[in-house]
Short mmCIF file of C-alpha atoms in Angstrom, two decimals:
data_model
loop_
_atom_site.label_atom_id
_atom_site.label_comp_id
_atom_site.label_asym_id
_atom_site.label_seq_id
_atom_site.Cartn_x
_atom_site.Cartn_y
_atom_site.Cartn_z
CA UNK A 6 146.65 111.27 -33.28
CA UNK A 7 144.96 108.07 -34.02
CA UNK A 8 141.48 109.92 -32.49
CA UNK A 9 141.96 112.09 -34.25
CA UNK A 10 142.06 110.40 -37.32
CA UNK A 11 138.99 108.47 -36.02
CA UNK A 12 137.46 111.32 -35.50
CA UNK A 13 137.64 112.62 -38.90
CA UNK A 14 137.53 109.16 -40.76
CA UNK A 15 133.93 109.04 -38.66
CA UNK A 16 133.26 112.59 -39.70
CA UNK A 17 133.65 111.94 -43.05
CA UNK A 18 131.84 108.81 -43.54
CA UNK A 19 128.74 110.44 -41.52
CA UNK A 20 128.68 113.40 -43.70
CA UNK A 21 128.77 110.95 -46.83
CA UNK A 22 125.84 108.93 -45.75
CA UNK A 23 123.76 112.08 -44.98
CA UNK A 24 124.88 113.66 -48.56
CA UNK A 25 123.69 110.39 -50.13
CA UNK A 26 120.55 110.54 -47.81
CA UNK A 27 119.88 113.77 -49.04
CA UNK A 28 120.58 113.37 -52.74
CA UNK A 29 118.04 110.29 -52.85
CA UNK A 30 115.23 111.99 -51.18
CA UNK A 31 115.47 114.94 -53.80
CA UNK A 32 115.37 112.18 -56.66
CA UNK A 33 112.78 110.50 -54.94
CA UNK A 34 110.42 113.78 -54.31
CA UNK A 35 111.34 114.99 -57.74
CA UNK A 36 110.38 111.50 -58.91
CA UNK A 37 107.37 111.65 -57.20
CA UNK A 38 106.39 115.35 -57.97
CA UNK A 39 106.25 114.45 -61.99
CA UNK A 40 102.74 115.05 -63.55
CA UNK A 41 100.22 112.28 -63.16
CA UNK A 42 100.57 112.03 -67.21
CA UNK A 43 104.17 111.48 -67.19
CA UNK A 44 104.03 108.67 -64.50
CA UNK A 45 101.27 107.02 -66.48
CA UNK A 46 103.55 106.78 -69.37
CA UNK A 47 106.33 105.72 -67.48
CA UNK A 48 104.65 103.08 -65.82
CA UNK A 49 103.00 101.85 -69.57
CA UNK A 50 106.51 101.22 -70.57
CA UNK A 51 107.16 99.30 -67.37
CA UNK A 52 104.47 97.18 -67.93
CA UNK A 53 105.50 96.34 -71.47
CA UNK A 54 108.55 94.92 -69.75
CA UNK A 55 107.80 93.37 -66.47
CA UNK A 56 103.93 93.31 -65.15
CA UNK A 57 105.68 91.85 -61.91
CA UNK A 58 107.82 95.10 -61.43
CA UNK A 59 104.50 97.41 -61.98
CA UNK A 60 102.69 95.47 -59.79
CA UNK A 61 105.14 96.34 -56.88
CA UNK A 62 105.62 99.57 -57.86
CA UNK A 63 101.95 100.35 -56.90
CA UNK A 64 102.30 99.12 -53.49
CA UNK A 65 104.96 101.92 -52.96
CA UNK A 66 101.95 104.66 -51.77
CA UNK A 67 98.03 104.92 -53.03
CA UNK A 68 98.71 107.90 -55.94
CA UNK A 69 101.17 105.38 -57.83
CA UNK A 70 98.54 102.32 -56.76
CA UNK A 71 95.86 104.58 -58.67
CA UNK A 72 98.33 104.95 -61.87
CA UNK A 73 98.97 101.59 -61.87
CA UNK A 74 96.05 100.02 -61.03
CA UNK A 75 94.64 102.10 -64.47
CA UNK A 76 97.18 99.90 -66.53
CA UNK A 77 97.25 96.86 -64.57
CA UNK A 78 93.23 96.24 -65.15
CA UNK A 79 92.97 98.39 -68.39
CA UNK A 80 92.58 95.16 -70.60
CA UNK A 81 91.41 92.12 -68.69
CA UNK A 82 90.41 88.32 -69.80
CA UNK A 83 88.35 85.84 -68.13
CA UNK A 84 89.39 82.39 -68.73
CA UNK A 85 87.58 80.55 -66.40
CA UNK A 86 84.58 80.78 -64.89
CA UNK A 87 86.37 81.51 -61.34
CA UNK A 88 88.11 84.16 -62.95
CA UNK A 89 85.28 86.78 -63.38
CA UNK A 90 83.93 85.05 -59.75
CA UNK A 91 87.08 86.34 -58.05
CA UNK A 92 87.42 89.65 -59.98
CA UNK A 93 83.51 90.30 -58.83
CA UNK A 94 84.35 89.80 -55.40
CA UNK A 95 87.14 91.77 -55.36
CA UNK A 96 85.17 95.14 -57.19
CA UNK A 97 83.37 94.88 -53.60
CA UNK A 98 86.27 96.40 -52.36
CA UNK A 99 87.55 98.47 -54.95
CA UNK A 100 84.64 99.69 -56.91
CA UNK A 101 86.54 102.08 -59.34
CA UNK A 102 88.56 99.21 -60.47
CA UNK A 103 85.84 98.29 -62.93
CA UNK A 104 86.12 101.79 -64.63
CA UNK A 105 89.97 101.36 -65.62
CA UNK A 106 88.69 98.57 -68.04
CA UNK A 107 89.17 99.51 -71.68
CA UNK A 108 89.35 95.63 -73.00
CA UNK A 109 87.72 92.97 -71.83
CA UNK A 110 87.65 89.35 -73.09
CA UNK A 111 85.53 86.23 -71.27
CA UNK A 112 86.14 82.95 -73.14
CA UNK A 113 85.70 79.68 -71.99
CA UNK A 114 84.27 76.13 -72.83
CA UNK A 115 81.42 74.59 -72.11
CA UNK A 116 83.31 71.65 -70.06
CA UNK A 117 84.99 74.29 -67.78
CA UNK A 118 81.03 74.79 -66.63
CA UNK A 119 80.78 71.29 -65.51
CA UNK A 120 82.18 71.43 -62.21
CA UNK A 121 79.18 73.79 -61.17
CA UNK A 122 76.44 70.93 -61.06
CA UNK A 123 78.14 69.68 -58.43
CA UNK A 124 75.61 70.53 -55.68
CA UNK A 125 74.39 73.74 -57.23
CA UNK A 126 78.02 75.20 -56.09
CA UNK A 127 80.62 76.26 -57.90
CA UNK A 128 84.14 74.47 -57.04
CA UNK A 129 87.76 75.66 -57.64
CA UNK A 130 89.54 72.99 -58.00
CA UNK A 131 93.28 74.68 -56.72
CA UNK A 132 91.97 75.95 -53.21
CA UNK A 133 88.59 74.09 -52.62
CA UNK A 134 86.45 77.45 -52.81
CA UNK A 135 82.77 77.72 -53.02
CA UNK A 136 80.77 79.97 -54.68
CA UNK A 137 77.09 80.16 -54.81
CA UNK A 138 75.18 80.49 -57.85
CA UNK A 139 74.71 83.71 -57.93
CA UNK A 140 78.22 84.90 -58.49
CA UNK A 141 78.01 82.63 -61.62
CA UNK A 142 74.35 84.31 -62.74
CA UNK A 143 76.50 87.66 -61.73
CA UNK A 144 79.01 87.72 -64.82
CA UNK A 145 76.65 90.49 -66.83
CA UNK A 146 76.77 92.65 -63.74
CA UNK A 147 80.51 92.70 -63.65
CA UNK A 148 80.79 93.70 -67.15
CA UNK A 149 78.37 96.37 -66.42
CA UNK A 150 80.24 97.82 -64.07
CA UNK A 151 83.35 98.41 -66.64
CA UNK A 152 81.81 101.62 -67.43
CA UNK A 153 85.18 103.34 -69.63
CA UNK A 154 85.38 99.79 -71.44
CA UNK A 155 85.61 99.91 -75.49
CA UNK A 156 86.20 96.34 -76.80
CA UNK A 157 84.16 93.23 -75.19
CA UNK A 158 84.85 89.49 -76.91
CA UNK A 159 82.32 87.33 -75.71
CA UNK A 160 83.21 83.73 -76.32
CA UNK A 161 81.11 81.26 -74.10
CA UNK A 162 78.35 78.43 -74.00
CA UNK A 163 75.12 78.87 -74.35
CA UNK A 164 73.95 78.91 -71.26
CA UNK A 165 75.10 82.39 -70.99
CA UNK A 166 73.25 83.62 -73.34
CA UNK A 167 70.45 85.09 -71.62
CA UNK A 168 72.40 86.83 -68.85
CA UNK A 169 74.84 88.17 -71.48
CA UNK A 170 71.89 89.60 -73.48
CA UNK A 171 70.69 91.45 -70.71
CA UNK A 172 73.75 93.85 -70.79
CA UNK A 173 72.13 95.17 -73.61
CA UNK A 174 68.78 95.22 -73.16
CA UNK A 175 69.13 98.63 -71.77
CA UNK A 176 69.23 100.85 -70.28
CA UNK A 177 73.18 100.85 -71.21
CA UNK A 178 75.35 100.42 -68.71
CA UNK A 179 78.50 100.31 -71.42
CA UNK A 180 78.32 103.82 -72.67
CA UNK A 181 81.60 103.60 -74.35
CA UNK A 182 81.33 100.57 -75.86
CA UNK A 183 83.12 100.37 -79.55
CA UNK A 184 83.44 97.05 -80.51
CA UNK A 185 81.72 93.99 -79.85
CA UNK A 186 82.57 90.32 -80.37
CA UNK A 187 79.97 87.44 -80.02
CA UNK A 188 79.86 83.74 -80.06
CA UNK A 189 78.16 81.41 -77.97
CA UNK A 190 79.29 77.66 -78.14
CA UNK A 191 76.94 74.97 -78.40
CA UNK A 192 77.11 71.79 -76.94
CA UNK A 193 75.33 70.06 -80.10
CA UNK A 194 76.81 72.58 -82.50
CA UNK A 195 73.70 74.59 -83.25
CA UNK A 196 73.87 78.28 -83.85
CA UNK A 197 73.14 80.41 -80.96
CA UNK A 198 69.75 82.47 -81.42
CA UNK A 199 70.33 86.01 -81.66
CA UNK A 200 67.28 87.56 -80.91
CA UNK A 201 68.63 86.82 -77.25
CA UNK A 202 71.28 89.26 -78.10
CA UNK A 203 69.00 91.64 -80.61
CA UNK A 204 69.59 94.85 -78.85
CA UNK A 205 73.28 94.69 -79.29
CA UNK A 206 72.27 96.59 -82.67
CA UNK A 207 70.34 99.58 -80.92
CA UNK A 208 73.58 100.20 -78.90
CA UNK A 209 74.24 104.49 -78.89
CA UNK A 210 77.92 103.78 -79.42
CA UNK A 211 79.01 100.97 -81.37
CA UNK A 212 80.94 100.99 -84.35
CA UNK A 213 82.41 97.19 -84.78
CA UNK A 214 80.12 93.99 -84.40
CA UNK A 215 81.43 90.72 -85.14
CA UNK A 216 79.09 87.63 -84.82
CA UNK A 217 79.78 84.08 -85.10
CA UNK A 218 77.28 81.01 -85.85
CA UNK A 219 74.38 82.94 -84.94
CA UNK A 220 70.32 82.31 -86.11
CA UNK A 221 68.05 85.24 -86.67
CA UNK A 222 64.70 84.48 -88.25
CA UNK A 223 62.56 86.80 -90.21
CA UNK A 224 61.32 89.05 -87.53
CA UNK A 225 64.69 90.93 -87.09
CA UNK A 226 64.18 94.11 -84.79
CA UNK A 227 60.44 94.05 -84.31
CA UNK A 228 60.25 96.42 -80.96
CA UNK A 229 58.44 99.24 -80.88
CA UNK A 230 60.88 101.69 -80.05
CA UNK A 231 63.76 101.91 -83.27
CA UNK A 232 66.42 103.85 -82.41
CA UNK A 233 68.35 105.62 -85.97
CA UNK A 234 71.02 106.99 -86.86
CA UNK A 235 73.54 104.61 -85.13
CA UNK A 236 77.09 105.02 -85.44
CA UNK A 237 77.91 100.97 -86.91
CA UNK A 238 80.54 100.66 -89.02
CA UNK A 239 81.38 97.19 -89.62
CA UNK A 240 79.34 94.49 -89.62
CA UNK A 241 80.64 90.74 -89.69
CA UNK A 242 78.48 87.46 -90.12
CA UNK A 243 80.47 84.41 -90.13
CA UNK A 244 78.71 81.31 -90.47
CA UNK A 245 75.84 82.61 -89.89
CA UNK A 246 71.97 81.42 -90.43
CA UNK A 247 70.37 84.92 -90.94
CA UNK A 248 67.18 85.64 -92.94
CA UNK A 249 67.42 88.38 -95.40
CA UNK A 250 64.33 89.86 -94.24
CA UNK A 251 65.72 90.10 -90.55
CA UNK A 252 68.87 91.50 -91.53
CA UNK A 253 67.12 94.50 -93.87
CA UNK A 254 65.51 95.30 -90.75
CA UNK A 255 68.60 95.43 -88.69
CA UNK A 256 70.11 97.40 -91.50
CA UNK A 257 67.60 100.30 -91.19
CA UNK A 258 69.21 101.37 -87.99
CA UNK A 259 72.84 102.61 -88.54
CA UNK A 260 73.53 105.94 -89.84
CA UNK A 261 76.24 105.21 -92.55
CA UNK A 262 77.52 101.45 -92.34
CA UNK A 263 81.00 101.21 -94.46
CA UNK A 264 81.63 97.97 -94.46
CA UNK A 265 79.68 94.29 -94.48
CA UNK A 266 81.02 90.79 -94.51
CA UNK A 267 78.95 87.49 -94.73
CA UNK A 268 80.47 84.34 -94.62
CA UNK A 269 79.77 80.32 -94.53
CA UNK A 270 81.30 77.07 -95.02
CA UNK A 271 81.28 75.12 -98.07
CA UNK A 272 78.79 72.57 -96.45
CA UNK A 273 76.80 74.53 -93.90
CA UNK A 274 76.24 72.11 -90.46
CA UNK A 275 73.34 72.37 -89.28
CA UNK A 276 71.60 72.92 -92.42
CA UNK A 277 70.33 76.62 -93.08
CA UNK A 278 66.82 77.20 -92.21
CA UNK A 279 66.92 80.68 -91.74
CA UNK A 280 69.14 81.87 -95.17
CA UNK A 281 68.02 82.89 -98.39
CA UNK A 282 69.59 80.87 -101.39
CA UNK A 283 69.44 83.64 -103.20
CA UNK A 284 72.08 86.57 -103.46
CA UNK A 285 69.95 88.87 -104.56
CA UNK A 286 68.01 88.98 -101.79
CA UNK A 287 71.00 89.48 -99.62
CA UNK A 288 71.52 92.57 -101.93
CA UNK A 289 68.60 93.87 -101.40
CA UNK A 290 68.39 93.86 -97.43
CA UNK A 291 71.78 95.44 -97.92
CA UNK A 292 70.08 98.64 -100.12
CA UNK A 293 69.08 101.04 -96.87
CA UNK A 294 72.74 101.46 -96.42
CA UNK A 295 73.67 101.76 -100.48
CA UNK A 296 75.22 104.79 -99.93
CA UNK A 297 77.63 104.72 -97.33
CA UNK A 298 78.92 101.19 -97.81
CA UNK A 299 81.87 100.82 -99.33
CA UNK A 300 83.11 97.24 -99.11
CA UNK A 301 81.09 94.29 -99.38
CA UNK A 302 82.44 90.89 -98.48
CA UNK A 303 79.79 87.71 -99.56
CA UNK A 304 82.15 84.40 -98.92
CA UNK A 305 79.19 82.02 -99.64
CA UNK A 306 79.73 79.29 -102.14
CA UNK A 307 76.40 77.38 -101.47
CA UNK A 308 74.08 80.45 -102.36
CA UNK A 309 72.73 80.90 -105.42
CA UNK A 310 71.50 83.66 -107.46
CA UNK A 311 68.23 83.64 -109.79
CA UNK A 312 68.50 87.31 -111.22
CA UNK A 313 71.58 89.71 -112.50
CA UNK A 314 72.56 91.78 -109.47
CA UNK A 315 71.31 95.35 -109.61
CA UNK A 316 73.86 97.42 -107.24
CA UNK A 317 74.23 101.20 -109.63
CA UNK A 318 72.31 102.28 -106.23
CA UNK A 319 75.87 101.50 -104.03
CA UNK A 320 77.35 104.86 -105.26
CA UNK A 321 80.04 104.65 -102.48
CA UNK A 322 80.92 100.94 -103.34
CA UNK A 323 84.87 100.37 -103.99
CA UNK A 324 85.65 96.84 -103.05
CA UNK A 325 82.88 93.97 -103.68
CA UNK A 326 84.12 90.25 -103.05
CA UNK A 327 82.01 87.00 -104.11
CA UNK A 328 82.54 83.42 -104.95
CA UNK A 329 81.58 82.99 -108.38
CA UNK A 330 81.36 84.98 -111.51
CA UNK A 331 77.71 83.23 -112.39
CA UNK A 332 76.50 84.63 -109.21
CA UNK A 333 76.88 88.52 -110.71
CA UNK A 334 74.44 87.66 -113.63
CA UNK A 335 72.15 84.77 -111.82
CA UNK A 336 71.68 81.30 -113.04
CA UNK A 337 68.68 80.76 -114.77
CA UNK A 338 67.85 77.15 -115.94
CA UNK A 339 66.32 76.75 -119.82
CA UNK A 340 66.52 80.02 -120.03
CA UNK A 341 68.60 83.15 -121.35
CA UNK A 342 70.46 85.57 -119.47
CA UNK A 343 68.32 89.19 -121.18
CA UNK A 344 69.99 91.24 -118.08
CA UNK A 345 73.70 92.34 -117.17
CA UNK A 346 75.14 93.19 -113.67
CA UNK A 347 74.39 96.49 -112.80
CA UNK A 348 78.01 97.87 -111.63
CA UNK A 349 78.14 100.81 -108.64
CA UNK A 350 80.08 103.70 -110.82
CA UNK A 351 82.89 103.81 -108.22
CA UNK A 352 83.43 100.38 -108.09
CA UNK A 353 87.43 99.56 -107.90
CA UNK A 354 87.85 95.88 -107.15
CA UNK A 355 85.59 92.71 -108.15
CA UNK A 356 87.11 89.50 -106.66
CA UNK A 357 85.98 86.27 -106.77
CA UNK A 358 87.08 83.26 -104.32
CA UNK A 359 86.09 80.40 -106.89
CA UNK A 360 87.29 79.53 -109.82
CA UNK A 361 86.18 81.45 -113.41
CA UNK A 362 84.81 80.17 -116.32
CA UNK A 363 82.99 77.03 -114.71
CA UNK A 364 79.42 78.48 -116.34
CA UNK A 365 79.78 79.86 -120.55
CA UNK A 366 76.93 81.95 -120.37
CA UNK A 367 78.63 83.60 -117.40
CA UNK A 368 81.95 84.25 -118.67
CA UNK A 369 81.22 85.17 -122.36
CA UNK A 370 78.98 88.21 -120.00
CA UNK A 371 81.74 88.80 -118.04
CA UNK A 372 84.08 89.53 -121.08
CA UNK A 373 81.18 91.98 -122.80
CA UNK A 374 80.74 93.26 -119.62
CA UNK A 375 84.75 94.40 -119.40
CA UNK A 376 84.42 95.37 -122.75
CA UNK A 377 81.51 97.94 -122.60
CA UNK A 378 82.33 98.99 -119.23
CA UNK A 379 85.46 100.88 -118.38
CA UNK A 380 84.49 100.49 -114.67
CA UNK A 381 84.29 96.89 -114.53
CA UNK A 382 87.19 96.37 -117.15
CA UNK A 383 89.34 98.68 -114.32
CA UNK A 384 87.71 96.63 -111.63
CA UNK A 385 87.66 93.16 -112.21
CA UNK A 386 90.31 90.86 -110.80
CA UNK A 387 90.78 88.05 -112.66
CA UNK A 388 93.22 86.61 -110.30
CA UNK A 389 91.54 84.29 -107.21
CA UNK A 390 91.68 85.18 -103.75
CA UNK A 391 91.52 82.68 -100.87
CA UNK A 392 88.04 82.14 -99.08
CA UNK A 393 88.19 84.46 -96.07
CA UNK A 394 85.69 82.36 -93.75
CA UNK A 395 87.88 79.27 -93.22
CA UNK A 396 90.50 81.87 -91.30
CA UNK A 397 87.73 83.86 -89.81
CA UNK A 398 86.55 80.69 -87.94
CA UNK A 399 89.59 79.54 -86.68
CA UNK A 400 90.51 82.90 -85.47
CA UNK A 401 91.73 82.91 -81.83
CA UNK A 402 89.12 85.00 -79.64
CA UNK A 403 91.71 85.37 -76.69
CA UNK A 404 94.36 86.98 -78.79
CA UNK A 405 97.66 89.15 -77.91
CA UNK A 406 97.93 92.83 -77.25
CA UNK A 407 97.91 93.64 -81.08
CA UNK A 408 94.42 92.49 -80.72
CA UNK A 409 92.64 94.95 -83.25
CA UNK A 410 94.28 93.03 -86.21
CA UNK A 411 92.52 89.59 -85.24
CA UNK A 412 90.13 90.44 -87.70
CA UNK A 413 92.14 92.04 -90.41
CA UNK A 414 92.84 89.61 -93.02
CA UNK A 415 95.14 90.39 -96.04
CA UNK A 416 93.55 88.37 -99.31
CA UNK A 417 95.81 87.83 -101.64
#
């Protein structure tokens, strides 16, 4: 009796396990046979909650290492210079690594670099590695090899600013490139000198370009071969030392730009050499793209302006943001203002970040000007609006995943 009971208790519990067996290898291959899309999105949502748990979850077989591997590398940032050292050593080894990049941010300091004079090697300092020069020199190579990637910040010294420049020298390596960030930090504070950097404007698939405490002089874009009809959209220069000249000739080679901000500080350090004082001018190097652009940003309360601005050309204009109300009609010593600003037709806001009524001349044309002009009167805010550069330069370049607002600034 009792072996029999055995018998059947042992029955039972066998048939159990193999019933469970079963059961969780159908899950499992029905698990497995989902559609490489649906994984992907599964695995996205794991990786919002645990990069840990996705990063075991690709060890389970090579199809779900391939998913994951896509979202694991899809936005990287180098924060050291061992960082993008390691990460080029390991694309030895998995060469299609480089192509699940969509994001890609390198930022560090100039005193993170100091630990590579140290015999012409490069030391890290946790496990006592050494890398040769060459891996250092190789940084440019390894973002060429991110062939899918769309946003690149580049925040570094200056002594990358040659090997940097040659990722767009051509011929392009980042086909897919949308949005560029650059800034190069000076030991001494000076701006960096752009014309290392120049072809980032002939690039066949930008639309965003930040720069930061850059110099251009007067030559601009003086190659031979001008490429047209570019697809930038946006075009920000904060704190900045760029000649008008240069950046009319930049200007020429974008199809329909939408958008341009220029800022500076207060107190420009070092002192200009390359700016016009003049807004006018700046207006003028602006005029190739008078009919596309539709927001103009000028946060630059040092320039000045010798002439009424003449913008009835900027038939797409709807936002246009300056510092002072003087600067729309010029500021002519000894001698009367015989000219009014020339307002775009579709003009809907006119902001100013100073403060009103600090020049008479200037606000009793300001008033006539609202009163004969149903555009401006509609247009003009009388209300001020905070300078915009002070928060563009302190703006973090390694920021979170919402990263595409770091440059979105509410005025108010």
């Amino acid at each position: 009796m009792n072996d029999n009971n055995n018998n059947t208790v042992s029955s039972n519990t066998s048939g159990t396990s193999t019933s469970t067996s079963t059961s969780s290898s159908g899950s499992s291959n029905r698990f497995a046979d989902l559609p490489g899309d649906v994984l992907e999105q599964v695995f996205q949502a794991l990786a919002d909650t645990s990069f840990r748990d996705l990063c075991s979850v690709s060890l389970v077989n090579k199809h779900w290492h391939d998913i994951a591997d896509s979202i694991l590398y899809k936005d990287v940032r180098f924060e050291t210079p061992e960082h993008h050292v390691v990460f080029g050593k390991s694309l030895a080894r998995r060469e299609r690594r480089g192509s699940a990049i969509h994001y890609a941010s390198v930022a560090y300091t100039p005193s993170q670099l100091e630990h590579f004079a140290d015999w012409g090697r490069i030391i890290d300092p946790a496990v006592g590695t050494q890398y040769m020069p060459e891996h250092y020199e190789g940084l440019a190579h390894t973002i060429s090899t991110m062939s899918n990637l769309q946003e690149l910040e580049i925040c570094l010294p200056d002594d990358m600013l040659h090997g940097i420049g040659a990722l767009f020298n051509g011929p392009f390596d980042l086909a897919c490139l949308k949005s560029c960030s650059l800034f190069y930090k000076s030991r001494a504070d000076q701006y960096w000198d752009l014309r290392e950097n120049i072809h980032i404007f002939a690039h066949p698939t930008l639309e965003v370009l930040y720069i930061r405490r850059a110099r251009l002089d007067y030559r601009g874009f003086d190659f031979i071969e001008r490429p047209h009809e570019l697809p930038l959209k946006k075009l920000h220069l904060i704190e900045c030392d760029i000649s008008d000249d240069a950046l009319g000739d930049v200007l020429e080679l974008p199809r329909a730009l939408d958008e341009f901000v220029m800022t500076q500080s207060a107190e420009p350090r070092p002192p200009l050499e390359e700016s016009s004082d003049n807004l006018g001018d700046y207006i003028v190097a602006l005029q190739s793209q008078c009919e596309s652009l539709e927001h103009i940003t000028i946060d630059f309360p040092s320039m000045g302006s010798r002439r009424p601005l003449r913008m009835r050309d900027f038939v797409s204009l709807k936002t246009f943001r300056i510092n002072w109300d003087w600067q729309l009609f010029g500021k002519m010593h000894n001698k009367p203002r015989l000219h009014s600003f020339g307002v775009p037709p579709f003009l809907e806001k006119l902001e100013f970040f100073n403060e009103l009524g600090t020049d008479e001349e200037a606000t009793e044309l300001l008033e006539y000007l609202m009163k004969t002009s149903d555009v401006a009167a509609k247009a003009i805010q009388t209300t001020l609006i905070k300078s915009i550069n002070d928060s563009l330069v302190t703006c973090e370049h390694l920021v979170s995943r919402n990263r595409r607002d770091s440059f979105i600034l509410t005025l108010t």
